[in-house]
Coordinates of C-alpha atoms in Angstrom, one line a residue:
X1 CA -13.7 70.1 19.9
X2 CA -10.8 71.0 17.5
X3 CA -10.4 74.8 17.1
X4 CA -12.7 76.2 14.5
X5 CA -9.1 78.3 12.9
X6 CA -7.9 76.4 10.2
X7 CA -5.3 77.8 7.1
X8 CA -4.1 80.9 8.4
X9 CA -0.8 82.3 9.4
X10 CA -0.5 82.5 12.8
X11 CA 1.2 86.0 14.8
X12 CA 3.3 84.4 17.2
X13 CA 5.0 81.0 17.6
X14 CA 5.3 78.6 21.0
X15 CA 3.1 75.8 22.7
X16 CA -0.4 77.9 21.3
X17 CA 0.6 77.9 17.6
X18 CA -2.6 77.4 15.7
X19 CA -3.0 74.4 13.4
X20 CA -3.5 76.0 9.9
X21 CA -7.2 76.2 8.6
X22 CA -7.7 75.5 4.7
X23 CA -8.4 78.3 2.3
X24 CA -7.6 77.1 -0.5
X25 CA -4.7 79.6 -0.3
X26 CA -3.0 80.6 -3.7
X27 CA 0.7 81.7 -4.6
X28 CA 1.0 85.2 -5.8
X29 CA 2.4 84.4 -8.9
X30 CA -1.0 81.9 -9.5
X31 CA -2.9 85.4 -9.4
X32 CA -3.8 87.0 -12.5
X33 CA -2.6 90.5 -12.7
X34 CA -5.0 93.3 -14.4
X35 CA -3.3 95.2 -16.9
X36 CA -0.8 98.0 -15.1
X37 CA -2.7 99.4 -12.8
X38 CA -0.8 100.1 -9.3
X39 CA -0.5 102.8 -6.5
X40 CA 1.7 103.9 -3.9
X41 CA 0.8 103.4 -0.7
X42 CA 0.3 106.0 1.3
X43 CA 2.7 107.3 3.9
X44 CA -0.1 106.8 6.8
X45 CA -0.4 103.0 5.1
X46 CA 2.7 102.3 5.3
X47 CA 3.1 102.2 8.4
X48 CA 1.0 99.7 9.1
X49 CA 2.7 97.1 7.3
X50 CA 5.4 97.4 10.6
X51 CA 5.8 94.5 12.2
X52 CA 5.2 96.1 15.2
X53 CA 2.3 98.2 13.8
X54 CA 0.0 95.0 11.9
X55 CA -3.3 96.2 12.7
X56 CA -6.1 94.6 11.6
X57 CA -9.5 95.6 11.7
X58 CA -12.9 93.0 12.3
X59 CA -16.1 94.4 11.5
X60 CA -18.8 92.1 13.3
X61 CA -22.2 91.6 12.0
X62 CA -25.1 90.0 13.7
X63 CA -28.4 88.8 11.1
X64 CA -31.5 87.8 12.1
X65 CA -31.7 84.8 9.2
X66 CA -28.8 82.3 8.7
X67 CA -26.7 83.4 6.1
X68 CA -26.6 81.6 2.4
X69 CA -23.3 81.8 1.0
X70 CA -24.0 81.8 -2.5
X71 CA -25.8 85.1 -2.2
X72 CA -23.0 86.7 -0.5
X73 CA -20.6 86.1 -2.7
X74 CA -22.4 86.9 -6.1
X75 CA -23.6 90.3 -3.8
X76 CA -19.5 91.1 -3.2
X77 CA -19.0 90.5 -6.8
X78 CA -21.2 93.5 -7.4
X79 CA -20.2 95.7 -4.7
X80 CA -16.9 95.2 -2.6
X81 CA -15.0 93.8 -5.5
X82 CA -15.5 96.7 -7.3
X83 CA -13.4 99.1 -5.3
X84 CA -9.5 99.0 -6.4
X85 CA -8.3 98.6 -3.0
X86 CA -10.1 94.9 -2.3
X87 CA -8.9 93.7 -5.2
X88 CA -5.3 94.5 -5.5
X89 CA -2.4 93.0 -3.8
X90 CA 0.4 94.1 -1.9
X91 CA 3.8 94.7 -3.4
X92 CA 7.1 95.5 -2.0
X93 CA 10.3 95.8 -4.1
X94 CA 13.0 93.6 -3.2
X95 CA 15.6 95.8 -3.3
X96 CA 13.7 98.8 -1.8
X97 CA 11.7 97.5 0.8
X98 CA 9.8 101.1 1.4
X99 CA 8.4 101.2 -2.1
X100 CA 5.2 99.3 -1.5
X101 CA 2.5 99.6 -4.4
X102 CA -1.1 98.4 -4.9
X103 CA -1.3 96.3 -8.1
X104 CA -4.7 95.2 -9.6
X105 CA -5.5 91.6 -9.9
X106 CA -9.0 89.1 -10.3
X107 CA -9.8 88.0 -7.1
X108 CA -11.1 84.2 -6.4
X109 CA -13.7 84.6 -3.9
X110 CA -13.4 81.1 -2.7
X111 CA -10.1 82.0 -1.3
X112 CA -11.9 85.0 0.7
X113 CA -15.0 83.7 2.2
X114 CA -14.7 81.2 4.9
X115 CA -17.9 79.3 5.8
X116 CA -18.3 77.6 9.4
X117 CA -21.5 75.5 9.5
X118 CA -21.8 74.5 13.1
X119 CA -24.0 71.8 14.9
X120 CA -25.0 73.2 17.6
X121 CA -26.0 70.0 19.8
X122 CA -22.1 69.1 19.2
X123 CA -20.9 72.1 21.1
X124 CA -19.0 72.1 24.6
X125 CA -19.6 75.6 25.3
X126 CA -22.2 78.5 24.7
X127 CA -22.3 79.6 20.5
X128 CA -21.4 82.9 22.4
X129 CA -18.7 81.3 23.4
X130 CA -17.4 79.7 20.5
X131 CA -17.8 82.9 18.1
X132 CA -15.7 84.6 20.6
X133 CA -13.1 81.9 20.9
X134 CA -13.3 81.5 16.9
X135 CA -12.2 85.5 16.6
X136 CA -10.0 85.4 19.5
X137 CA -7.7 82.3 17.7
X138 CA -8.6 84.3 14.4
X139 CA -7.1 87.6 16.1
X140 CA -3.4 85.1 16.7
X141 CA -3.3 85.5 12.9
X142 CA -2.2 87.9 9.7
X143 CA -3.8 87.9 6.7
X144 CA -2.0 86.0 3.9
X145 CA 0.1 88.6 1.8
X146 CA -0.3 86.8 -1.7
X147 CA -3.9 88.2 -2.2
X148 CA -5.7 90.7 -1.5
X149 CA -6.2 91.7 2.1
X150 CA -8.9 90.5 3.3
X151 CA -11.5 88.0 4.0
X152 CA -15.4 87.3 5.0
X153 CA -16.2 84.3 7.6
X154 CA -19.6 83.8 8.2
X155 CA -20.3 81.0 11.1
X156 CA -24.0 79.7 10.9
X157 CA -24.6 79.1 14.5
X158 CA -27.7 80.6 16.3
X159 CA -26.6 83.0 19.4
X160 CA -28.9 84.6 21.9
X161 CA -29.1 87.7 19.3
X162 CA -28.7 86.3 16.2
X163 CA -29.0 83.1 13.9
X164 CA -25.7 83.8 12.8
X165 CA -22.6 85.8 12.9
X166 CA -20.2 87.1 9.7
X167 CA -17.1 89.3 10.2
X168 CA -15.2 91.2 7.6
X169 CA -11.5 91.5 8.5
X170 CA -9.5 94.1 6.8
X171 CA -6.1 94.8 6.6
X172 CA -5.6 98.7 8.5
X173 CA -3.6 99.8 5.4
X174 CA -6.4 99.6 3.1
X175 CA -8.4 102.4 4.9
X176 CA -9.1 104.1 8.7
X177 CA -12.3 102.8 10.3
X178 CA -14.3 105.5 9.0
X179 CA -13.9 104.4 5.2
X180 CA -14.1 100.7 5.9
X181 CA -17.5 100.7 8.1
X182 CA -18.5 102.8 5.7
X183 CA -17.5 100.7 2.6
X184 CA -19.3 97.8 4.4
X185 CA -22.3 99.8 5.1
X186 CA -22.5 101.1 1.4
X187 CA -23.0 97.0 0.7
X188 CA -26.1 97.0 2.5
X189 CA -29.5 98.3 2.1
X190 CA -32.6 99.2 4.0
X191 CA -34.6 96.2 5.3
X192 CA -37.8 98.9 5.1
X193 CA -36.8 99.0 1.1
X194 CA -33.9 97.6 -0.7
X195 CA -33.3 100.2 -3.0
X196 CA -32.4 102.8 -0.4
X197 CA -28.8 102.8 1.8
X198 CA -28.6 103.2 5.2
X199 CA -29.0 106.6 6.7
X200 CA -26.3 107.9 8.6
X201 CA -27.2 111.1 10.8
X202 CA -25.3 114.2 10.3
X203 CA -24.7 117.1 12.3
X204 CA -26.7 120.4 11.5
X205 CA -25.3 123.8 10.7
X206 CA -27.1 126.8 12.4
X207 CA -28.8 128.9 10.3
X208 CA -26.7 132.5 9.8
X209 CA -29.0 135.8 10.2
X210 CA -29.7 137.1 6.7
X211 CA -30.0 140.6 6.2
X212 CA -28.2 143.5 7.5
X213 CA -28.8 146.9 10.6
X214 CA -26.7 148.8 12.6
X215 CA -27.4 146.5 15.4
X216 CA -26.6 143.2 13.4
X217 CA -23.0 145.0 12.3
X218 CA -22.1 145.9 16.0
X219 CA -23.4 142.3 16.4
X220 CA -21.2 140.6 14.2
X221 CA -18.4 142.7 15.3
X222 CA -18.1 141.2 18.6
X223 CA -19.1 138.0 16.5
X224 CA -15.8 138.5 14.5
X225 CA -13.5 139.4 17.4
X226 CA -14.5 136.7 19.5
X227 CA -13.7 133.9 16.5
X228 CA -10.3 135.9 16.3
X229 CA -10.1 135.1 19.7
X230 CA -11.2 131.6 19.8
X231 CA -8.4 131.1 16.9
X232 CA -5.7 132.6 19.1
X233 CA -7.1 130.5 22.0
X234 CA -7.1 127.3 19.7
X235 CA -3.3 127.9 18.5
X236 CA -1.5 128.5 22.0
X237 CA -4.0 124.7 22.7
X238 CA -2.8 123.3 20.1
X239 CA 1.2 124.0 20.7
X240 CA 0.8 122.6 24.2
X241 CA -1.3 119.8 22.9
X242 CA 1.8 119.4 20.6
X243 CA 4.6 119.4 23.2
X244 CA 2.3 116.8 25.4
X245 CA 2.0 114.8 22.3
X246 CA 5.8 115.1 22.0
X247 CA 7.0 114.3 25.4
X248 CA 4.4 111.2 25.6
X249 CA 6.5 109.8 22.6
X250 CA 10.0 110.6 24.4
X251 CA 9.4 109.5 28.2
X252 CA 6.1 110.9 29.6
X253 CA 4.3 107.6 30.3
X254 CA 0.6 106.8 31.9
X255 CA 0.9 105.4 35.6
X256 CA 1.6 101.7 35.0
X257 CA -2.1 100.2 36.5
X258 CA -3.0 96.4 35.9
X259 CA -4.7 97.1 32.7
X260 CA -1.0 98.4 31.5
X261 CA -0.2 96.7 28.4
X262 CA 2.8 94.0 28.9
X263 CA 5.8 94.2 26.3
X264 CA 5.2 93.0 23.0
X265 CA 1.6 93.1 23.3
X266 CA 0.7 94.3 20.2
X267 CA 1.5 90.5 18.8
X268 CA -0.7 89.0 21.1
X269 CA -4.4 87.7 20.6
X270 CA -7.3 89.6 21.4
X271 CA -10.4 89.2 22.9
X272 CA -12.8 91.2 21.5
X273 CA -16.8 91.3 23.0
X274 CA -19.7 93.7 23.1
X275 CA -21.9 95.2 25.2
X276 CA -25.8 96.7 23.7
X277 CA -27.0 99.3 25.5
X278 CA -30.0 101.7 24.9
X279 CA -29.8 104.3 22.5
X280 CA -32.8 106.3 23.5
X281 CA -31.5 106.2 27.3
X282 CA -28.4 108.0 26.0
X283 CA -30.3 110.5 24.3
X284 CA -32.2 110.4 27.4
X285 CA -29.3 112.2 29.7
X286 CA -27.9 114.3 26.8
X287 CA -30.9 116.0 26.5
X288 CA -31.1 116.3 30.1
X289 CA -27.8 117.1 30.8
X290 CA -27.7 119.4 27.5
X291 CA -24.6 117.6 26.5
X292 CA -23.8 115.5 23.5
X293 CA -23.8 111.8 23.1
X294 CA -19.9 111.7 22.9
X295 CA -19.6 113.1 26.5
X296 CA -22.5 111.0 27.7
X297 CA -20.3 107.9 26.1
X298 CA -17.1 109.2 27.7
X299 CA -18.5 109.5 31.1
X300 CA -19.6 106.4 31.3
X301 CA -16.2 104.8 29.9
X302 CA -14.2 106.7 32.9
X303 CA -16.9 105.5 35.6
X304 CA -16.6 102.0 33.8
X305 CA -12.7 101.9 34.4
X306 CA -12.9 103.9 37.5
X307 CA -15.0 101.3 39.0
X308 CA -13.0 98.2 37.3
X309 CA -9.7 99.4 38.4
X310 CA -10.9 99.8 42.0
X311 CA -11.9 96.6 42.2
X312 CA -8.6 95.4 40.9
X313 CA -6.7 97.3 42.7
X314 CA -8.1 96.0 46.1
X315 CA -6.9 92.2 45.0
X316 CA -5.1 90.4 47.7
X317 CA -5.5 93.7 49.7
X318 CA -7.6 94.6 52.1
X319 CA -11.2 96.3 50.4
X320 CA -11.4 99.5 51.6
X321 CA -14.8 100.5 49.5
X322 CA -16.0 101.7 46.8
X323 CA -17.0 105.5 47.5
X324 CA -15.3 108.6 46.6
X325 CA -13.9 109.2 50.2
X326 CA -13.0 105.6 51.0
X327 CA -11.8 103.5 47.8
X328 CA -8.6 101.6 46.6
X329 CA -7.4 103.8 43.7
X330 CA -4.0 105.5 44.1
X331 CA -4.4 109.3 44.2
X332 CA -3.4 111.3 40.9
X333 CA -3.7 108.3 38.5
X334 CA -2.6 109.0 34.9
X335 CA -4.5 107.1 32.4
X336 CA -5.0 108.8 29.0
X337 CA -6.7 107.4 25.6
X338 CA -5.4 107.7 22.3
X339 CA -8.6 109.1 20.7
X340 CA -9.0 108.0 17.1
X341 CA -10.3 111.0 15.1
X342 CA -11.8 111.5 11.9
X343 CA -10.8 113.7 9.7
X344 CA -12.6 113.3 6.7
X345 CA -15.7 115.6 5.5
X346 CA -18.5 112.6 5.4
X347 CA -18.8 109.0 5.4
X348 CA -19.3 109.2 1.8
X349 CA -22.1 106.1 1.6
X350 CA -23.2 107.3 -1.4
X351 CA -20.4 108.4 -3.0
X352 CA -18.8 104.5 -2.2
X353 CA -22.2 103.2 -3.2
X354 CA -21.8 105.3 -6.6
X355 CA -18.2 103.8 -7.5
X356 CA -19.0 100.3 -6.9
X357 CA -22.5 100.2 -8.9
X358 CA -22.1 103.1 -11.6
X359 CA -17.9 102.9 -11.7
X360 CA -17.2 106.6 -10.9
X361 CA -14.7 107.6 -8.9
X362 CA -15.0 108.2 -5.4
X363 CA -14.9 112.3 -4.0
X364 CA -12.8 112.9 -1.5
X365 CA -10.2 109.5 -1.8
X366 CA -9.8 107.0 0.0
X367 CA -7.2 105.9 2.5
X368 CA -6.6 106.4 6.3
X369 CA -7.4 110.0 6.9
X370 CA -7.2 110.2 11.1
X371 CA -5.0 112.0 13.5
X372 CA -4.6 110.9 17.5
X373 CA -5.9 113.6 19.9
X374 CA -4.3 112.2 23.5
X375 CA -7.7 112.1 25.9
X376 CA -6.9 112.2 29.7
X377 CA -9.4 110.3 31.8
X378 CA -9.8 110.9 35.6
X379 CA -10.1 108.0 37.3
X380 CA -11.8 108.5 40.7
X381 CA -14.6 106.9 42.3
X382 CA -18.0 109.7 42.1
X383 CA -20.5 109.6 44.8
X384 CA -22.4 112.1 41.8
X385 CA -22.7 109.9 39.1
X386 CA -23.1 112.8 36.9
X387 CA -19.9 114.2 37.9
X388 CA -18.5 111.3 35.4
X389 CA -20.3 113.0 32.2
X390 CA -19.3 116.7 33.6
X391 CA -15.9 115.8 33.8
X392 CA -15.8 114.2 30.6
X393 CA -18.2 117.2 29.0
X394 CA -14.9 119.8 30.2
X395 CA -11.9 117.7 28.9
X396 CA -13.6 117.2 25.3
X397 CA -14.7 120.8 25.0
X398 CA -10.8 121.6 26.2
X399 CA -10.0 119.3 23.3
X400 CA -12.2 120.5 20.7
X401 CA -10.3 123.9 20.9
X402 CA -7.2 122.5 19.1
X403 CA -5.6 121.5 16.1
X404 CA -4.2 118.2 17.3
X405 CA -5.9 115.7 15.2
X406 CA -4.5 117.5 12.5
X407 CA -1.2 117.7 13.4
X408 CA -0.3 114.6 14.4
X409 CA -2.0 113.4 11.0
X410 CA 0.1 115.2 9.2
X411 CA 3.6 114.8 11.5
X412 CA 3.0 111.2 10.4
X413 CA 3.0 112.1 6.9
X414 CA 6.0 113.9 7.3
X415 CA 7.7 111.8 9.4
X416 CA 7.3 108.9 6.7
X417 CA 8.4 111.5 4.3
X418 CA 11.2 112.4 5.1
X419 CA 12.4 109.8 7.5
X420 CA 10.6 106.4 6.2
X421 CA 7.7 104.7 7.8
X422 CA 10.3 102.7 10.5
X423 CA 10.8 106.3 11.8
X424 CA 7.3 107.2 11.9
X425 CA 5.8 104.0 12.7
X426 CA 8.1 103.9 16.1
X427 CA 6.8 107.3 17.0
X428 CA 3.2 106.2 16.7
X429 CA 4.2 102.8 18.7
X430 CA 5.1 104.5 21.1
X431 CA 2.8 107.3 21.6
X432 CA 0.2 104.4 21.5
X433 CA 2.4 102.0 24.2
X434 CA 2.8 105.2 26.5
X435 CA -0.9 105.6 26.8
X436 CA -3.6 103.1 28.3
X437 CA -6.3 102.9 26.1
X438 CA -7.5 103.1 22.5
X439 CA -10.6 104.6 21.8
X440 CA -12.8 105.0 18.7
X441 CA -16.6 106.2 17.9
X442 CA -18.2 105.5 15.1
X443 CA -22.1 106.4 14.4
X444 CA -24.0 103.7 12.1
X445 CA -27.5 103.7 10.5
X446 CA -30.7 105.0 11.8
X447 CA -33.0 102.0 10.6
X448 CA -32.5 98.6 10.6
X449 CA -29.9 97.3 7.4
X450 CA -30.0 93.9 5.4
X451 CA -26.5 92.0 4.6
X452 CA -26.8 90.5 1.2
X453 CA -30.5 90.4 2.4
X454 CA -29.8 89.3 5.6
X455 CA -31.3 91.7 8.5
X456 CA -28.6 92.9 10.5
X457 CA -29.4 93.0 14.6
X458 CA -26.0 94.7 15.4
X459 CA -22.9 95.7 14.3
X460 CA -19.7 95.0 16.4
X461 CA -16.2 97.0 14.9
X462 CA -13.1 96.2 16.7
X463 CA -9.3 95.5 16.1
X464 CA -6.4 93.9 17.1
X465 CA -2.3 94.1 16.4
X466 CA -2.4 97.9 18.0
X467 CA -0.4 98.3 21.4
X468 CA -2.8 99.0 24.0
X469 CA -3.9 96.3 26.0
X470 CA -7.5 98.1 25.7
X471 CA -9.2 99.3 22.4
X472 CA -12.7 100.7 23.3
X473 CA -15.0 101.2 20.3
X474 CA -18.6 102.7 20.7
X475 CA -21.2 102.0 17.4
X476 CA -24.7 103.2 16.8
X477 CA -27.1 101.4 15.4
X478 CA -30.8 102.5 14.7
X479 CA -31.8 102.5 19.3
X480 CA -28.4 100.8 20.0
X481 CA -25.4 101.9 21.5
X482 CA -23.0 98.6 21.1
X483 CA -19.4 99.1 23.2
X484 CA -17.2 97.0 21.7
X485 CA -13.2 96.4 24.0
X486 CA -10.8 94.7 22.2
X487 CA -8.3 93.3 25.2
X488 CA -5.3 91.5 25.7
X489 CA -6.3 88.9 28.5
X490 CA -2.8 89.1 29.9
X491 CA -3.5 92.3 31.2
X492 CA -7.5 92.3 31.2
X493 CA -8.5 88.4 31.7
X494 CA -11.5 89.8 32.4
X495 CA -13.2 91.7 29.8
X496 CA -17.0 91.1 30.5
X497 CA -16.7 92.4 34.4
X498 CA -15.3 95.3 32.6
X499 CA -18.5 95.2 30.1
X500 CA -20.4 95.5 33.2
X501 CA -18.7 98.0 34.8
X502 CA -19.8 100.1 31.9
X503 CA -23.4 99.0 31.9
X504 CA -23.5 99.3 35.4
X505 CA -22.0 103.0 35.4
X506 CA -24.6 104.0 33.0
X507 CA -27.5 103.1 35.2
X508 CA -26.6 105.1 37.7
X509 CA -26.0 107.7 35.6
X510 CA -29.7 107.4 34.2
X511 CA -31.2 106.6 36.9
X512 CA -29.5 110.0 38.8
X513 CA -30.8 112.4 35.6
X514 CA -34.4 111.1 36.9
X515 CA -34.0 111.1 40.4
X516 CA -32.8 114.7 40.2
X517 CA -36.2 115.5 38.0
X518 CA -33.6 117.0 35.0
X519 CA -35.9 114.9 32.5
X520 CA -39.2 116.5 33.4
X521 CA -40.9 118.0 30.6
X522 CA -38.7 115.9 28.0
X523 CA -39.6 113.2 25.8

C-alpha cells in the first residue's frame, strides 16, 4: 500500500525520501497579512528554529466515535484560531537572519487539517500498525514555513482503543509542552457536561497555624532557621548542580550503551508508541510507599531500562542472568535524563479558555517557560523491586533542593542574548547529546474529555527533532497512566520490548507493595 505521507517536506534526503502528500500548500506571499501585528520571538524560541534543534511536538488523541471533519474545523475556528501564535507566520529578515518575528495572518484551514479515510479490509498490516508507520514517516518531515506552524491529521481507522486517531503537531517554538497540552486541552470539554473544561488536579498548600503563644514563637523560630538553612543547603546544590550542568556541555559524557544516540540523530525519524497503564495501581504504591506519583513513575522507568539494557547487553554474549548478583550490565553505568521542567505557575485552562472565547488576554504569557534539571538514573538489576522507587524517591528529593531548572532557563536566555541563539542552541545540543534520555511528565484531566464532541480514550504527547535517541513522556488521564517513548530505531529498533520492560517492572513493583502487606488498611 503506498505510504499514507503525502505533501510534506521531508528532514532528510537518500533512498527513504518521502513522496510529497498534497496539502493544498500556499506561498507566503498568497497569505493575507492582518494589519501590523508582529512579535519577537523569544530567545528560548529561537532556538528551536536551529537546524540542529527542529523540534516538533505531536500531541496524540484517541476518540471513541469517528471523527467528522466539518465539526472540527468550524470548532478550531472558535477556539485554536483565536490565539495569536496559531495564526501567525514565521518571519526572518533577510539580511539579519536572528531577527525572527511573528506576523498575524488569516489562516485557511484546509491547508491545516489533513483527513485520512482508511478502508480497513484494504490494509496489509494491523491499523495499529499503520497509525504508527503514518507518524513515524510524518516524524521524517518539517512543517512548511509559509503558514502558520502547524497542522491537525485525523485518520478514521478503528484501532483496538479507538475508532479513530487525530494528532496535533506543533512547531516547539510556539510554546513548551506545558502551554500546548494545555491549549489543546482548553479546546475540549467535559463529556459529563459540555459547558465545563477539563479538571486538572493541583497540588495543595498546608494550612499555616493561625494565632500566636510563646510556644508557637519558639516554634516558628526553629521554623525560620531551618528554611534559612534549607536556602543555604539549596544554594551550595544548586552551584554544583551548575558546574555538572557545565562540564556535561564541555566533555562530561553518559557511558556510550546501545541506546546511545548515533550522530546526527536528531534528523532522523521517530517512532513514537504508548503504553496505558493503571492509574489507581500507581496511586496504589504511593500511598503505600508514602511517596509521590513522580517517584513511583521514575522507578519504574530505571527498572524499565535496567531490565532492557540487560537484555541488550547480553546479545551475542553469553546470558549470565537477570539478578542483582549475576546480570550483564557493566558496573558504574552513567546514564542521566534531561528532565523537562515546568516553570510556569498553572496550566492556565481557563485563562487559554478565556482568550480564545471572550478575547482577553492571557495571565501569565505564553511561550516556552522550562529549564533542564540533568536526572541520574542508576541502572542496576534489583532483587527488591522497591529498591527502584527508593532510589528514584532520593535522587528527586536531592533535586528538588536546587535552583537548576531555573538557571539553565535563564543561562539560555542569556546565552541567546548576548551571544545569538547558534551560541545557545549548541550549548543545549549538546547538553541534550551528552545525556541518554529525554524525559517529560505531564498531568491531564481527571474525567473523561470530548474533541470537537468526540470522547477522548487517551491522550499520547511525544516529539521528535530533539537529540536523544529516547524521549520518555508520562500523561494522566482520568485512571490512566499512558508512557509514551519517542525512539530513534537505529539505536532502539525495539521500542515495544522496552514498553514492556516498563509494564513489566511495575508489576513487580505492585505486586511487592502487597506481598509485603504495606497496603493493608488502605483503599
Amino acid at each position: 500500500m503506498e505510504s499514507p505521507v503525502t505533501g510534506l517536506r521531508c528532514r532528510t534526503t537518500g533512498p527513504s525520501f518521502l513522496k510529497p502528500i498534497d496539502t493544498k500548500r500556499k506561498a507566503i506571499e498568497e497569505y493575507e497579512m492582518v494589519a501590523v501585528e508582529t512579535e519577537p520571538l523569544s530567545p528560548t524560541a529561537r532556538l528551536f528554529h536551529d537546524p540542529t534543534f527542529n523540534v516538533h511536538v505531536v500531541a496524540i488523541m484517541a476518540t471513541k466515535t469517528r471523527i467528522s471533519p466539518q465539526p472540527v474545523k468550524e470548532k478550531l475556528e472558535l477556539t485554536l484560531l483565536k490565539h495569536p501564535r496559531f495564526t501567525s507566520l514565521l518571519v526572518v529578515d533577510e539580511d539579519n537572519s536572528a531577527d525572527m518575528k511573528w506576523v498575524q495572518t488569516k489562516v485557511d484551514l484546509e491547508q491545516h487539517v489533513i483527513v485520512l479515510e482508511v478502508d480497513e479490509s484494504q490494509l496489509t498490516e494491523s491499523p495499529e500498525k499503520f497509525v504508527e508507520d503514518y507518524i513515524y514517516n510524518l516524524s521524517k518531515t518539517n512543517l512548511d514555513k509559509s503558514k502558520p506552524l502547524w497542522d491537525l491529521h485525523i485518520i478514521n481507522v478503528k484501532t483496538r482503543d479507538a475508532e479513530s486517531v487525530a494528532f496535533l503537531r506543533v512547531h516547539h517554538s510556539l510554546g513548551d509542552g506545558t502551554s500546548l497540552i494545555s491549549l489543546l486541552l482548553a479546546c475540549t470539554r467535559q463529556t459529563a457536561d459540555d459547558l465545563k473544561l477539563p479538571t486538572i488536579p493541583t497540588k495543595k498548600r498546608r494550612p499555616t497555624p493561625s494565632g500566636y503563644s510563646e510556644k508557637e514563637g519558639s516554634f516558628r523560630l526553629w521554623q525560620y532557621l531551618g528554611k534559612f538553612w534549607l536556602f543555604i543547603n539549596m544554594i551550595l546544590n544548586t552551584i554544583v548542580d551548575l558546574l555538572m550542568f557545565l562540564a556535561t556541555v564541555i566533555f562530561f559524557k553518559d557511558t556510550k550503551t546501545p541506546m546511545a544516540a548515533p550522530p546526527n540523530s536528531a534528523s532522523n525519524g521517530r517512532r513514537i508508541v504508548h503504553r496505558i497503564i493503571n492509574l489507581d495501581d500507581l496511586k496504589l504504591v504511593k500511598n503505600a510507599m508514602n511517596v509521590t506519583i513522580n517517584d513511583v513513575a521514575l522507578g519504574i522507568t530505571q527498572a524499565g531500562l535496567s531490565k532492557y539494557l540487560n537484555r541488550r547487553y547480553a546479545v551475542g554474549k553469553e546470558d549470565k542472568g537477570a539478578t542483582e548478583r549475576n546480570n550483564n550490565l557493566p558496573k558504574d553505568i552513567r546514564l542521566r535524563s534531561c528532565l523537562i521542567i515546568n516553570l510556569r505557575p498553572s496550566a492556565g485552562i481557563e485563562d487559554l479558555a478565556d482568550m480564545m472565547e471572550k478575547g482577553t488576554k492571557q495571565k501569565g504569557g505564553w511561550g516556552n517557560w522550562f529549564g533542564y534539571v540533568l536526572l541520574p538514573f542508576k541502572i542496576a538489576l534489583r532483587d527488591d523491586p522497591l529498591d527502584y522507587v527508593k532510589e528514584a524517591k532520593a535522587t528527586v528529593d536531592r533535586k528538588k533542593r536546587s535552583f537548576e531548572a531555573l538557571i539553565t532557563m535563564m543561562l539560555a536566555e542569556v546565552l541567546v542574548k548576548i551571544f545569538g541563539a547558534k551560541v545557545a542552541t549548541a550549548v543545549t545540543v549538546r547538553a541534550f547529546s551528552n545525556t541518554t534520555v529525554c524525559f517529560t511528565n505531564l498531568v491531564g484531566p481527571q474525567e473523561e474529555i470530548g474533541f470537537c464532541g468526540n470522547p477522548i480514550t487517551y491522550l499520547a504527547p511525544g516529539a521528535y527533532g530533539q537529540p536523544s535517541a529516547l524521549m520518555i513522556n508520562i500523561q494522566s488521564y482520568i485512571n490512566k497512566m499512558i508512557i509514551v517513548v519517542s525512539v530513534d530505531e537505529s539505536a532502539i529498533p525495539d521500542p515495544q520490548q522496552l514498553l514492556d520492560d516498563f509494564e513489566t517492572s511495575f508489576n513487580l513493583i505492585k505486586d511487592a507493595v502487597v506481598e509485603k502487606g504495606l497496603v493493608k488498611n488502605l483503599k
